Amino acid sequence: MDTIIDAHHITKTYNPKTIPVVAVNDVHLHLERGEFTALVGPSGSGKTTLLNLIGGLDKPDTGNIIIHGTDITKLSANQLIDFRLRNIGFVFQAFNLIPVLSARENVELIMQLQGVSRNEINQRVQVLFRQIGMEDKINTRPSQLSGGQQQRVAVARALASRPQVVLADEPTANLDSKSAGNLLDIMAKLNQEENMTFIFSTHDQRVIERARRVITLVDGKIVTDTAQVDTSPAVHG
Amino acid sequence: MWLLKLAWKNLWRNRSRTLITLSAIFFAVILSATTNSLQDGVFDHFIRNMVSFYSGYIQVHKDGYWDQQVLDNGFERRASLEESITNHSGVISVAPRIESYALASAEDITKGCMVVGIDPKTENAITFLSDKIVQGTYFSDNEVQKVALLSEGLANRLNLNLNDTVILISQGYHGAMAAGKYRVSGIVHFGSPQLNDQLLYLPITVAQEFYSAENLLTSYVLSMNSDKNLKSTAQELQTTLGKEYEVMTWMEMLPEVEQHIKTDKGSMYIISGVLYLLIGFGIFGTFLMMMAERRFELGMLIAIGMKKHKIVMVLLVESVLYVLVGCLVGICISIPITWYLKVNPIRFGGDMAEIYLQYGFEPIFPASTDVWIFITQGIIVLVMGLALSLYPMMKVWRMDPVTAMKK
């Protein structure tokens, strides 16, 4: 197996000088390529903080996070931005598409930042929109898309850069049941087809059921880490 | 290229706000360009009036004449000298003069006056003296008759009318006795009381004969298209003519006028400053709103891997586009407005017009269409916009993506 994430003794404390809040407490995490993992736990358990630390958006107070061989805790802020661009795909709860760009341009943006050639961008965009089933909406602005469609575009954007790992923070929180189901189908399919590693933070039982590994956090600590089989009926398009 | 495209699209993400900001810049440019155009036009008009009263834009004297204005500090009239002044670029015409003081008498009344010997044709090209004649006629081009033009105040004081005789007594060149009698061929009116009470004009050869100063001049008076290159022209002339001569601009000869213009311009700068301040607040308000609206999005861009300098570049291009579009449209509209005000200047009426006329000024507010006014205003607003755009840039530079994306 190919190790993608190897994190040791990660601790993150907010407000250390006033009222300290330990968000992540001495966490160890090991993920292999192609895993489809859910981080679960009550609000305030440290799911989002752990995702931010893995994604290099935040720095841990202690510990090391090694992603595909690079210890990101040793990188400067500027190096981290570059690292994220090439190795991490983000899917946010609130979709976060750029409203002035079309769906296609939103997906293209990340590849333009990477300096990918125009030909390659065009090919990749076609493939991704086919994978998310939105070829007919490729030139539509986000405001004219439903929440589910926007989140599918956000997934396409996250995958556009061919990242090592895709981090999704509550990706179905703002979606209705049908849209959430569709999104999960797409992500599961992409996970299989592109062998990309997915980590979700979620409260959503539908997401938890589809995950092949579920890590439960309570008060910043991992309390359970279980492997499971995806039993839900997939709607493959 | 895609950065430019993104910036352009961002410009139109909130059309109302963009249009309000563009309007603020647009009206600011129109206001400041029109105000400055009027100000420059008025001062140009004022200066043109002032120099055409008497001094001209530039005068050439023998070195030291201005400090001690006596005939003994005059210089010989030479064709080569006149030619080298006339051929200088920017100089339109050159008028020779011989000036000194004399006692003017009629019957039993005597008054001191300034006698100015002029070449009728070239003098008229500079000071438009024939337009100031209120009685009688101007000198013929090569006048050699013993005739004089008296300023109105002086004629009144001496109780002289047309065709009366005025007697002049003075000291001539190198202490020679000077005396002569001259027929009053015309009476001229000057707006300035100082000039109106003491000027007496003679044809140049007649004046030289009066002062026993054959071929002697005290000054050359120069006229120019405008006073834009005045100082450089004066410096170049000084270099050409050498240390034997002094070349003086109207500003050096009439320092009180220059001071008056500077004071007036100072108050205009304050008004312009207030205007720019208002524009600045307008633009800054837009940037504040923009940052509040896009904080989450900018945080997301940093999170997904867009380097901060690229985001700063997008914001800079947006700011430049904002200001540039506003400025260009503002300038395009200002040009016909100022052109109209130049062709149809604002005209005073009533008492104000009377006062202006009394001082020999046409009571109008003409506008200047000097292209530099528009360029300068455009550059000022552009620089201001760019300086203010440092605020969103600094915000991005300090932005932490996690904090920015918190709701």
XYZ file of C-alpha atoms in Angstrom:
644
model
C 0.000 0.000 0.000
C 1.038 3.628 -0.599
C 0.987 5.852 2.498
C -0.592 9.234 1.820
C -0.988 10.720 5.281
C 1.139 9.953 8.296
C 0.497 12.181 11.284
C 2.050 11.802 14.733
C 1.303 13.438 18.073
C -0.682 16.303 16.561
C -1.904 18.792 19.092
C -3.617 22.115 18.467
C -4.684 24.453 21.253
C -6.584 27.693 20.667
C -6.252 30.696 23.029
C -3.228 29.188 24.831
C -2.680 32.398 26.837
C -6.280 33.062 27.943
C -8.774 30.214 28.091
C -7.021 27.305 26.358
C -9.201 25.112 24.166
C -7.543 21.903 23.071
C -9.079 21.265 19.639
C -6.861 18.340 18.651
C -5.145 16.333 21.344
C -2.186 14.056 20.539
C -3.727 12.538 17.424
C -2.041 9.838 15.339
C -3.381 9.198 11.868
C -2.300 6.928 9.038
C -4.081 6.868 5.683
C -3.302 4.876 2.555
C -3.922 6.007 -1.019
C -7.503 5.553 -2.176
C -9.116 5.520 1.292
C -12.632 6.910 1.662
C -12.711 8.037 5.264
C -15.236 9.854 7.429
C -14.227 11.911 10.446
C -17.181 11.952 12.778
C -17.931 13.279 16.203
C -20.044 15.880 17.976
C -19.706 19.601 17.319
C -16.479 20.945 18.784
C -14.803 17.548 18.718
C -12.001 18.836 16.470
C -13.024 17.437 13.052
C -12.625 20.695 11.119
C -9.426 21.590 12.987
C -7.938 18.205 12.111
C -8.925 18.677 8.460
C -7.359 22.175 8.463
C -4.162 20.777 9.932
C -3.987 17.958 7.374
C -4.743 20.445 4.620
C -1.958 22.776 5.733
C -4.393 25.624 6.428
C -3.340 25.657 10.053
C -0.190 24.578 11.887
C -0.171 22.163 14.829
C 1.454 23.193 18.109
C 3.214 19.835 18.263
C 3.620 16.826 16.046
C 4.334 16.149 12.403
C 2.072 15.703 9.424
C 3.655 13.947 6.501
C 1.700 13.982 3.288
C 3.054 11.842 0.491
C 6.525 12.137 1.937
C 6.519 15.864 2.752
C 6.430 17.065 6.348
C 4.082 20.008 5.923
C 4.693 21.298 9.458
C 8.143 22.335 8.279
C 6.912 24.377 5.310
C 6.684 28.176 5.246
C 3.321 29.879 4.628
C 4.209 30.428 0.988
C 5.464 26.882 0.502
C 2.247 25.629 2.098
C 0.133 27.516 -0.449
C 2.095 25.874 -3.235
C 1.843 22.501 -1.529
C -1.924 22.817 -1.209
C -2.211 23.800 -4.864
C -0.460 20.612 -6.002
C -1.457 18.078 -3.376
C -4.729 18.950 -1.633
C -8.242 19.339 -2.988
C -10.787 21.125 -0.822
C -14.562 20.796 -0.783
C -16.202 23.257 1.585
C -19.586 23.141 3.241
C -20.699 26.399 1.608
C -19.590 25.358 -1.928
C -17.428 28.502 -2.226
C -17.477 28.818 -5.975
C -16.439 32.161 -7.414
C -19.746 33.750 -8.405
C -18.399 35.746 -11.352
C -16.943 32.683 -13.057
C -18.864 29.967 -14.884
C -18.778 26.379 -13.636
C -16.099 25.621 -16.219
C -13.979 28.655 -15.256
C -14.205 27.728 -11.574
C -12.773 24.310 -12.369
C -10.190 25.730 -14.789
C -8.920 28.260 -12.242
C -6.957 25.747 -10.182
C -5.271 24.317 -13.283
C -4.414 27.802 -14.517
C -2.802 28.432 -11.134
C -0.800 25.252 -11.656
C 0.302 26.440 -15.088
C -1.320 23.536 -16.940
C -1.474 23.923 -20.731
C -4.724 25.043 -22.385
C -5.099 21.719 -24.209
C -4.718 19.719 -21.062
C -7.130 22.020 -19.211
C -9.782 21.529 -21.903
C -9.416 17.755 -21.818
C -9.488 17.582 -18.024
C -12.522 19.847 -17.799
C -14.450 17.666 -20.265
C -13.601 14.514 -18.286
C -14.497 16.064 -14.925
C -17.833 17.481 -16.076
C -18.697 14.125 -17.594
C -17.765 12.433 -14.306
C -19.980 14.762 -12.276
C -22.749 14.512 -14.894
C -22.955 18.217 -15.649
C -21.750 18.581 -19.235
C -24.895 20.566 -20.043
C -24.200 23.117 -17.267
C -20.547 23.694 -18.057
C -20.953 27.391 -18.921
C -23.520 28.192 -16.247
C -22.815 30.653 -13.448
C -22.986 29.262 -9.866
C -26.014 31.426 -9.055
C -27.992 29.533 -11.708
C -27.088 26.133 -10.279
C -28.799 24.256 -7.452
C -26.899 23.642 -4.193
C -26.219 20.051 -5.211
C -24.938 21.093 -8.615
C -22.701 23.732 -7.062
C -21.218 21.183 -4.708
C -20.576 18.825 -7.646
C -18.703 21.615 -9.396
C -16.772 22.192 -6.149
C -15.813 18.500 -6.174
C -14.693 18.801 -9.808
C -12.602 21.826 -8.844
C -11.038 19.904 -5.961
C -10.134 17.055 -8.293
C -8.969 19.236 -11.181
C -5.469 19.594 -9.791
C -5.111 15.789 -9.429
C -4.434 16.116 -5.684
C -3.039 13.416 -3.432
C -5.915 13.880 -1.051
C -9.351 15.516 -1.111
C -10.557 17.069 2.147
C -14.286 17.716 2.409
C -15.659 19.646 5.360
C -19.333 18.747 5.880
C -19.880 18.517 2.101
C -23.537 17.460 2.364
C -24.554 19.783 5.198
C -26.342 22.239 2.922
C -27.837 19.671 0.545
C -31.188 17.942 0.387
C -31.299 14.186 0.618
C -31.348 13.526 -3.143
C -28.517 15.963 -3.901
C -26.458 14.558 -1.043
C -26.960 11.037 -2.399
C -25.924 12.101 -5.887
C -22.833 13.859 -4.571
C -21.771 10.843 -2.551
C -22.233 8.592 -5.581
C -20.022 10.905 -7.629
C -17.340 11.119 -4.965
C -17.355 7.340 -4.468
C -17.067 6.843 -8.227
C -14.193 9.361 -8.498
C -12.497 7.743 -5.538
C -12.607 4.423 -7.362
C -11.810 5.701 -10.847
C -9.010 8.096 -9.917
C -7.868 6.231 -6.795
C -7.862 9.506 -4.850
C -7.932 9.631 -1.079
C -11.030 11.281 0.404
C -11.468 12.450 3.979
C -14.792 13.941 5.091
C -15.734 15.602 8.294
C -19.416 14.943 8.734
C -22.446 14.502 10.948
C -24.408 13.074 8.064
C -25.353 9.410 8.546
C -25.553 8.938 4.758
C -21.929 9.926 4.400
C -20.893 7.771 7.341
C -22.658 4.760 5.763
C -20.790 5.244 2.490
C -17.343 5.612 4.125
C -15.052 2.592 4.168
C -13.344 3.844 7.308
C -14.896 5.890 10.115
C -12.775 7.759 12.634
C -14.600 9.154 15.638
C -13.255 12.165 17.484
C -14.312 13.302 20.932
C -12.697 16.301 22.626
C -9.914 16.323 20.073
C -8.963 12.672 20.548
C -9.570 9.695 18.287
C -11.792 7.356 20.245
C -12.648 4.836 17.541
C -11.201 3.989 14.129
C -13.181 1.337 12.303
C -13.170 -0.106 8.829
C -16.561 -0.864 7.259
C -18.129 -1.946 4.009
C -20.196 0.488 1.950
C -23.648 -1.060 2.120
C -25.824 1.766 0.845
C -27.431 1.434 -2.600
C -25.334 3.479 -5.015
C -26.990 5.446 -7.802
C -24.402 5.195 -10.509
C -24.951 7.521 -13.397
C -4.323 36.997 -19.174
C -6.695 34.986 -16.971
C -5.830 37.318 -14.071
C -7.029 40.235 -16.196
C -10.165 38.319 -17.147
C -10.874 37.486 -13.494
C -10.328 41.119 -12.483
C -12.649 42.342 -15.234
C -15.360 39.887 -14.189
C -14.935 40.887 -10.540
C -15.453 44.482 -11.566
C -18.991 43.621 -12.613
C -19.908 41.272 -9.763
C -21.940 44.057 -8.166
C -23.033 46.288 -11.009
C -24.699 48.927 -8.832
C -21.621 49.356 -6.670
C -19.343 49.466 -9.685
C -21.523 52.050 -11.389
C -21.672 54.171 -8.215
C -17.873 54.050 -7.877
C -17.328 54.763 -11.563
C -19.777 57.666 -11.301
C -17.922 59.043 -8.268
C -14.611 58.929 -10.150
C -16.224 60.170 -13.349
C -17.864 63.205 -11.684
C -14.722 63.898 -9.679
C -12.625 64.009 -12.840
C -15.186 66.215 -14.591
C -15.376 68.577 -11.609
C -11.650 68.789 -11.030
C -10.794 69.045 -14.742
C -13.431 71.726 -15.345
C -12.463 73.655 -12.204
C -8.787 73.534 -13.128
C -9.538 74.379 -16.727
C -11.530 77.435 -15.646
C -8.847 78.423 -13.155
C -6.071 78.119 -15.730
C -8.201 79.869 -18.345
C -8.956 82.770 -16.005
C -5.324 83.183 -15.001
C -4.192 82.905 -18.623
C -6.717 85.574 -19.524
C -5.628 87.707 -16.587
C -1.948 87.386 -17.461
C -2.641 88.078 -21.127
C -4.484 91.216 -20.055
C -1.766 92.260 -17.631
C 1.106 91.815 -20.057
C -0.796 93.487 -22.861
C -1.283 96.574 -20.664
C 2.329 97.474 -20.751
C 5.025 95.004 -19.731
C 4.792 92.283 -22.367
C 5.725 88.696 -21.424
C 9.466 89.337 -21.478
C 11.647 92.440 -21.653
C 15.268 92.785 -22.685
C 17.304 95.636 -21.136
C 20.904 96.558 -20.790
C 22.232 94.749 -17.729
C 21.425 96.768 -14.574
C 18.663 98.873 -16.158
C 15.827 97.446 -14.043
C 17.526 98.521 -10.825
C 18.382 101.971 -12.137
C 15.945 102.981 -14.846
C 17.747 105.916 -16.454
C 18.579 106.689 -20.080
C 22.270 106.271 -19.413
C 21.507 102.584 -18.904
C 20.065 102.301 -22.402
C 21.542 100.393 -25.322
C 22.058 100.929 -29.013
C 19.360 99.631 -31.346
C 20.964 97.074 -33.647
C 19.303 95.057 -36.399
C 21.355 91.943 -35.548
C 20.252 92.073 -31.903
C 16.609 92.545 -32.875
C 16.880 89.659 -35.325
C 18.340 87.225 -32.807
C 15.463 88.008 -30.409
C 12.786 87.823 -33.095
C 14.088 84.513 -34.445
C 13.864 82.842 -31.060
C 11.187 80.136 -30.960
C 8.090 81.112 -29.008
C 8.561 84.829 -29.574
C 5.763 86.328 -31.673
C 6.768 89.953 -31.863
C 9.343 92.381 -30.499
C 8.708 96.046 -29.826
C 11.555 98.544 -29.169
C 11.005 101.264 -26.569
C 12.764 104.232 -25.108
C 11.308 105.250 -21.746
C 12.087 108.031 -19.343
C 10.383 110.634 -17.230
C 9.534 114.235 -18.101
C 7.560 117.211 -16.863
C 4.474 117.758 -18.997
C 2.973 121.250 -19.085
C -0.045 122.927 -20.570
C -0.878 126.508 -19.789
C 0.034 126.864 -16.108
C -0.395 123.227 -15.113
C 2.569 120.865 -14.822
C 2.651 117.162 -14.069
C 5.298 114.452 -14.063
C 4.751 111.777 -16.662
C 6.396 108.774 -18.218
C 7.391 109.307 -21.827
C 7.394 106.112 -23.883
C 8.873 106.199 -27.351
C 7.323 103.412 -29.401
C 7.409 101.814 -32.796
C 3.665 102.130 -33.580
C 3.300 98.869 -35.489
C 5.181 96.453 -33.201
C 3.925 98.149 -30.032
C 0.360 97.713 -31.197
C 0.976 94.023 -31.855
C 1.882 93.569 -28.194
C -0.147 96.048 -26.153
C -3.027 96.661 -28.595
C -2.603 100.351 -27.908
C -4.796 101.438 -30.826
C -7.736 99.582 -29.176
C -7.322 101.786 -26.105
C -7.725 105.056 -28.018
C -10.841 106.863 -26.800
C -10.303 110.091 -28.771
C -8.258 110.888 -31.871
C -6.176 108.450 -33.868
C -3.261 106.094 -33.362
C 0.163 106.842 -34.851
C 0.766 105.867 -38.466
C 3.253 102.986 -38.943
C 6.298 105.193 -39.579
C 5.198 108.277 -37.683
C 7.806 111.053 -37.577
C 5.494 113.959 -36.755
C 5.799 115.669 -33.393
C 2.593 114.085 -32.061
C 1.756 112.511 -28.705
C -0.778 110.089 -27.312
C -1.789 111.012 -23.764
C -3.331 108.745 -21.209
C -6.786 109.899 -20.244
C -5.974 110.800 -16.621
C -2.947 112.801 -17.630
C -4.894 114.696 -20.334
C -7.641 115.513 -17.842
C -5.130 116.724 -15.266
C -3.470 118.998 -17.840
C -6.836 120.052 -19.290
C -5.687 118.950 -22.709
C -7.891 117.962 -25.614
C -7.211 116.700 -29.099
C -4.883 118.866 -31.165
C -3.827 120.890 -28.100
C -0.098 121.217 -27.459
C 1.731 119.569 -24.620
C 5.166 120.783 -23.584
C 7.743 118.356 -22.263
C 10.847 119.221 -20.298
C 13.357 116.674 -19.074
C 16.967 115.632 -18.857
C 18.213 113.839 -21.959
C 20.935 111.302 -22.620
C 24.193 112.036 -20.796
C 22.668 115.063 -19.039
C 21.591 116.901 -22.182
C 18.736 119.365 -21.884
C 15.479 117.996 -23.314
C 12.544 120.184 -24.311
C 9.871 119.945 -26.949
C 6.242 120.618 -27.810
C 3.908 118.051 -29.281
C 0.386 118.003 -30.692
C -2.057 115.732 -28.885
C -3.151 113.332 -31.637
C -4.985 110.910 -29.416
C -6.109 110.071 -25.906
C -5.860 106.517 -24.571
C -7.662 104.905 -21.672
C -6.014 102.343 -19.354
C -7.874 100.270 -16.794
C -5.014 100.642 -14.362
C -5.186 104.091 -12.655
C -1.402 104.079 -12.314
C -0.924 103.811 -16.079
C -3.911 106.008 -16.893
C -2.504 108.984 -14.942
C 1.056 109.106 -16.214
C 1.682 107.623 -19.670
C 2.546 109.721 -22.683
C 3.499 108.061 -25.976
C 5.716 109.518 -28.705
C 6.837 107.909 -31.965
C 10.217 106.286 -31.211
C 12.335 108.564 -33.437
C 10.594 111.626 -31.988
C 11.285 110.440 -28.445
C 14.947 109.651 -29.269
C 15.305 113.147 -30.715
C 13.644 114.639 -27.607
C 16.115 112.863 -25.311
C 19.092 113.508 -27.642
C 19.497 109.751 -27.743
C 19.647 108.855 -31.367
C 19.135 105.120 -31.958
C 19.064 104.488 -28.178
C 16.604 102.056 -26.575
C 15.840 101.222 -22.991
C 14.019 97.962 -23.704
C 12.704 95.406 -26.128
C 9.234 94.179 -25.210
C 8.415 90.646 -26.324
C 5.095 88.906 -26.799
C 4.597 85.142 -26.814
C 1.827 82.660 -27.553
C 1.396 81.915 -23.860
C 3.468 81.976 -20.729
C 3.833 78.169 -20.546
C 7.496 78.163 -21.592
C 8.202 81.626 -20.318
C 11.038 80.860 -17.942
C 12.879 78.543 -20.312
C 12.510 81.043 -23.164
C 13.888 83.817 -20.944
C 16.817 81.632 -19.892
C 17.609 80.679 -23.487
C 17.426 84.317 -24.561
C 19.709 85.326 -21.724
C 22.235 82.721 -22.884
C 21.949 83.899 -26.480
C 22.299 87.603 -25.677
C 25.003 87.270 -23.053
C 25.745 89.148 -19.836
C 25.577 92.540 -21.489
C 21.776 92.331 -21.389
C 19.223 91.395 -18.762
C 16.219 89.296 -19.795
C 13.252 89.604 -17.424
C 9.883 87.865 -17.371
C 6.692 89.667 -16.402
C 6.811 87.751 -13.114
C 10.099 89.387 -12.232
C 8.875 92.797 -13.326
C 5.434 92.514 -11.703
C 6.052 90.375 -8.591
C 2.854 91.602 -6.918
C 0.767 90.174 -9.782
C 2.501 86.849 -9.548
C 1.949 86.862 -5.787
C -1.753 87.561 -6.309
C -2.027 84.609 -8.721
C -0.160 82.349 -6.328
C -2.521 83.287 -3.492
C -5.568 82.635 -5.655
C -4.145 79.341 -6.828
C -3.484 78.407 -3.221
C -7.156 78.714 -2.366
C -8.015 76.667 -5.449
C -5.646 73.942 -4.268
C -7.562 73.785 -0.998
C -10.860 73.400 -2.872
C -9.290 70.729 -5.104
C -7.922 69.015 -1.998
C -11.402 68.821 -0.469
C -12.697 67.446 -3.770
C -9.993 64.796 -3.884
C -10.695 63.922 -0.257
C -14.352 63.274 -1.125
C -13.342 61.151 -4.098
C -10.876 59.308 -1.890
C -13.552 58.462 0.679
C -15.833 57.265 -2.136
C -13.209 54.938 -3.544
C -12.121 53.764 -0.100
C -15.747 52.998 0.823
C -15.976 50.780 -2.235
C -12.818 48.935 -1.298
C -14.091 48.443 2.263
C -17.373 46.990 0.982
C -15.534 44.836 -1.524
C -13.270 43.366 1.146
C -16.174 42.667 3.501
C -18.114 40.982 0.705
C -15.212 38.918 -0.595
C -13.353 38.040 2.588
C -14.640 34.451 2.539
C -13.891 34.023 -1.159
C -10.378 35.443 -0.890
C -9.696 33.140 2.071
C -10.908 30.216 -0.055
C -8.605 31.216 -2.924
C -5.618 31.197 -0.574
C -6.795 27.856 0.814
C -6.994 26.164 -2.583
C -3.517 27.368 -3.481
C -3.662 30.816 -5.046
C -0.551 32.703 -3.985
C -1.212 35.988 -2.233
C 0.761 38.013 -4.745
C -1.563 36.748 -7.493
C -4.633 37.792 -5.510
C -2.986 41.164 -4.893
C -2.376 41.413 -8.640
C -6.059 40.725 -9.360
C -7.093 43.410 -6.853
C -4.583 45.845 -8.301
C -5.868 45.266 -11.830
C -9.443 45.718 -10.548
C -8.493 49.020 -8.893
C -6.671 50.230 -11.983
C -9.630 49.267 -14.177
C -12.064 51.035 -11.813
C -10.063 54.231 -11.774
C -8.952 54.080 -15.402
C -12.466 53.589 -16.783
C -13.830 56.343 -14.506
C -10.992 58.690 -15.458
C -11.204 58.049 -19.200
C -14.961 58.548 -19.324
C -14.599 61.636 -17.090
C -11.892 63.100 -19.338
C -13.872 62.339 -22.500
C -16.870 64.224 -21.104
C -14.744 67.069 -19.644
C -13.162 67.909 -23.008
C -16.388 69.021 -24.760
C -17.553 70.812 -21.586
C -14.347 72.857 -21.281
C -14.218 73.398 -25.029
C -17.759 74.810 -24.845
C -16.726 77.049 -21.927
C -13.742 78.241 -23.917
C -15.827 79.127 -26.958
C -18.705 80.485 -24.846
C -16.989 81.795 -21.707
C -18.996 82.537 -18.590
C -19.744 86.263 -18.769
C -20.231 88.505 -15.760
C -23.051 90.980 -15.657
C -24.019 93.982 -13.523
C -21.621 95.681 -11.124
C -19.044 92.927 -11.304
C -18.770 93.385 -15.054
C -18.420 97.168 -14.545
C -15.519 96.692 -12.139
C -13.764 94.352 -14.552
C -14.298 96.740 -17.450
C -13.057 99.662 -15.386
C -9.753 97.861 -14.907
C -9.528 97.079 -18.584
C -10.444 93.406 -18.251
C -13.043 91.735 -20.364
C -15.591 90.441 -17.775
C -15.391 86.782 -18.780
C -14.356 83.463 -17.308
C -12.801 81.606 -20.231
C -11.755 77.949 -19.864
C -8.397 76.524 -20.857
C -8.312 73.383 -23.009
C -4.675 72.660 -22.292
C -4.360 68.884 -22.650
C -2.129 68.696 -19.559
C -5.042 69.723 -17.337
C -6.895 66.526 -18.274
C -3.793 64.362 -18.130
C -2.839 65.763 -14.717
C -6.325 65.271 -13.255
C -6.444 61.737 -14.652
C -3.047 60.938 -13.150
C -3.975 62.437 -9.743
C -7.164 60.358 -9.499
C -5.324 57.272 -10.798
C -2.536 57.620 -8.236
C -5.122 58.201 -5.513
C -7.022 55.071 -6.542
C -3.828 53.045 -6.580
C -2.732 54.398 -3.203
C -6.119 53.492 -1.708
C -5.985 50.042 -3.263
C -3.068 49.336 -0.932
C -5.696 48.769 1.770
C -7.285 45.621 0.231
C -3.839 44.459 -0.826
C -2.519 44.719 2.721
C -5.607 42.930 4.004
C -4.928 40.053 1.616
C -1.245 40.004 2.513
C -2.123 39.552 6.182
C -5.064 37.240 5.531
C -5.226 33.897 7.283
C -7.438 31.572 5.213
C -8.941 29.773 8.216
C -9.943 33.049 9.917
C -11.195 34.513 6.626
C -13.437 31.508 5.983
C -14.992 31.558 9.452
C -18.616 32.717 9.368
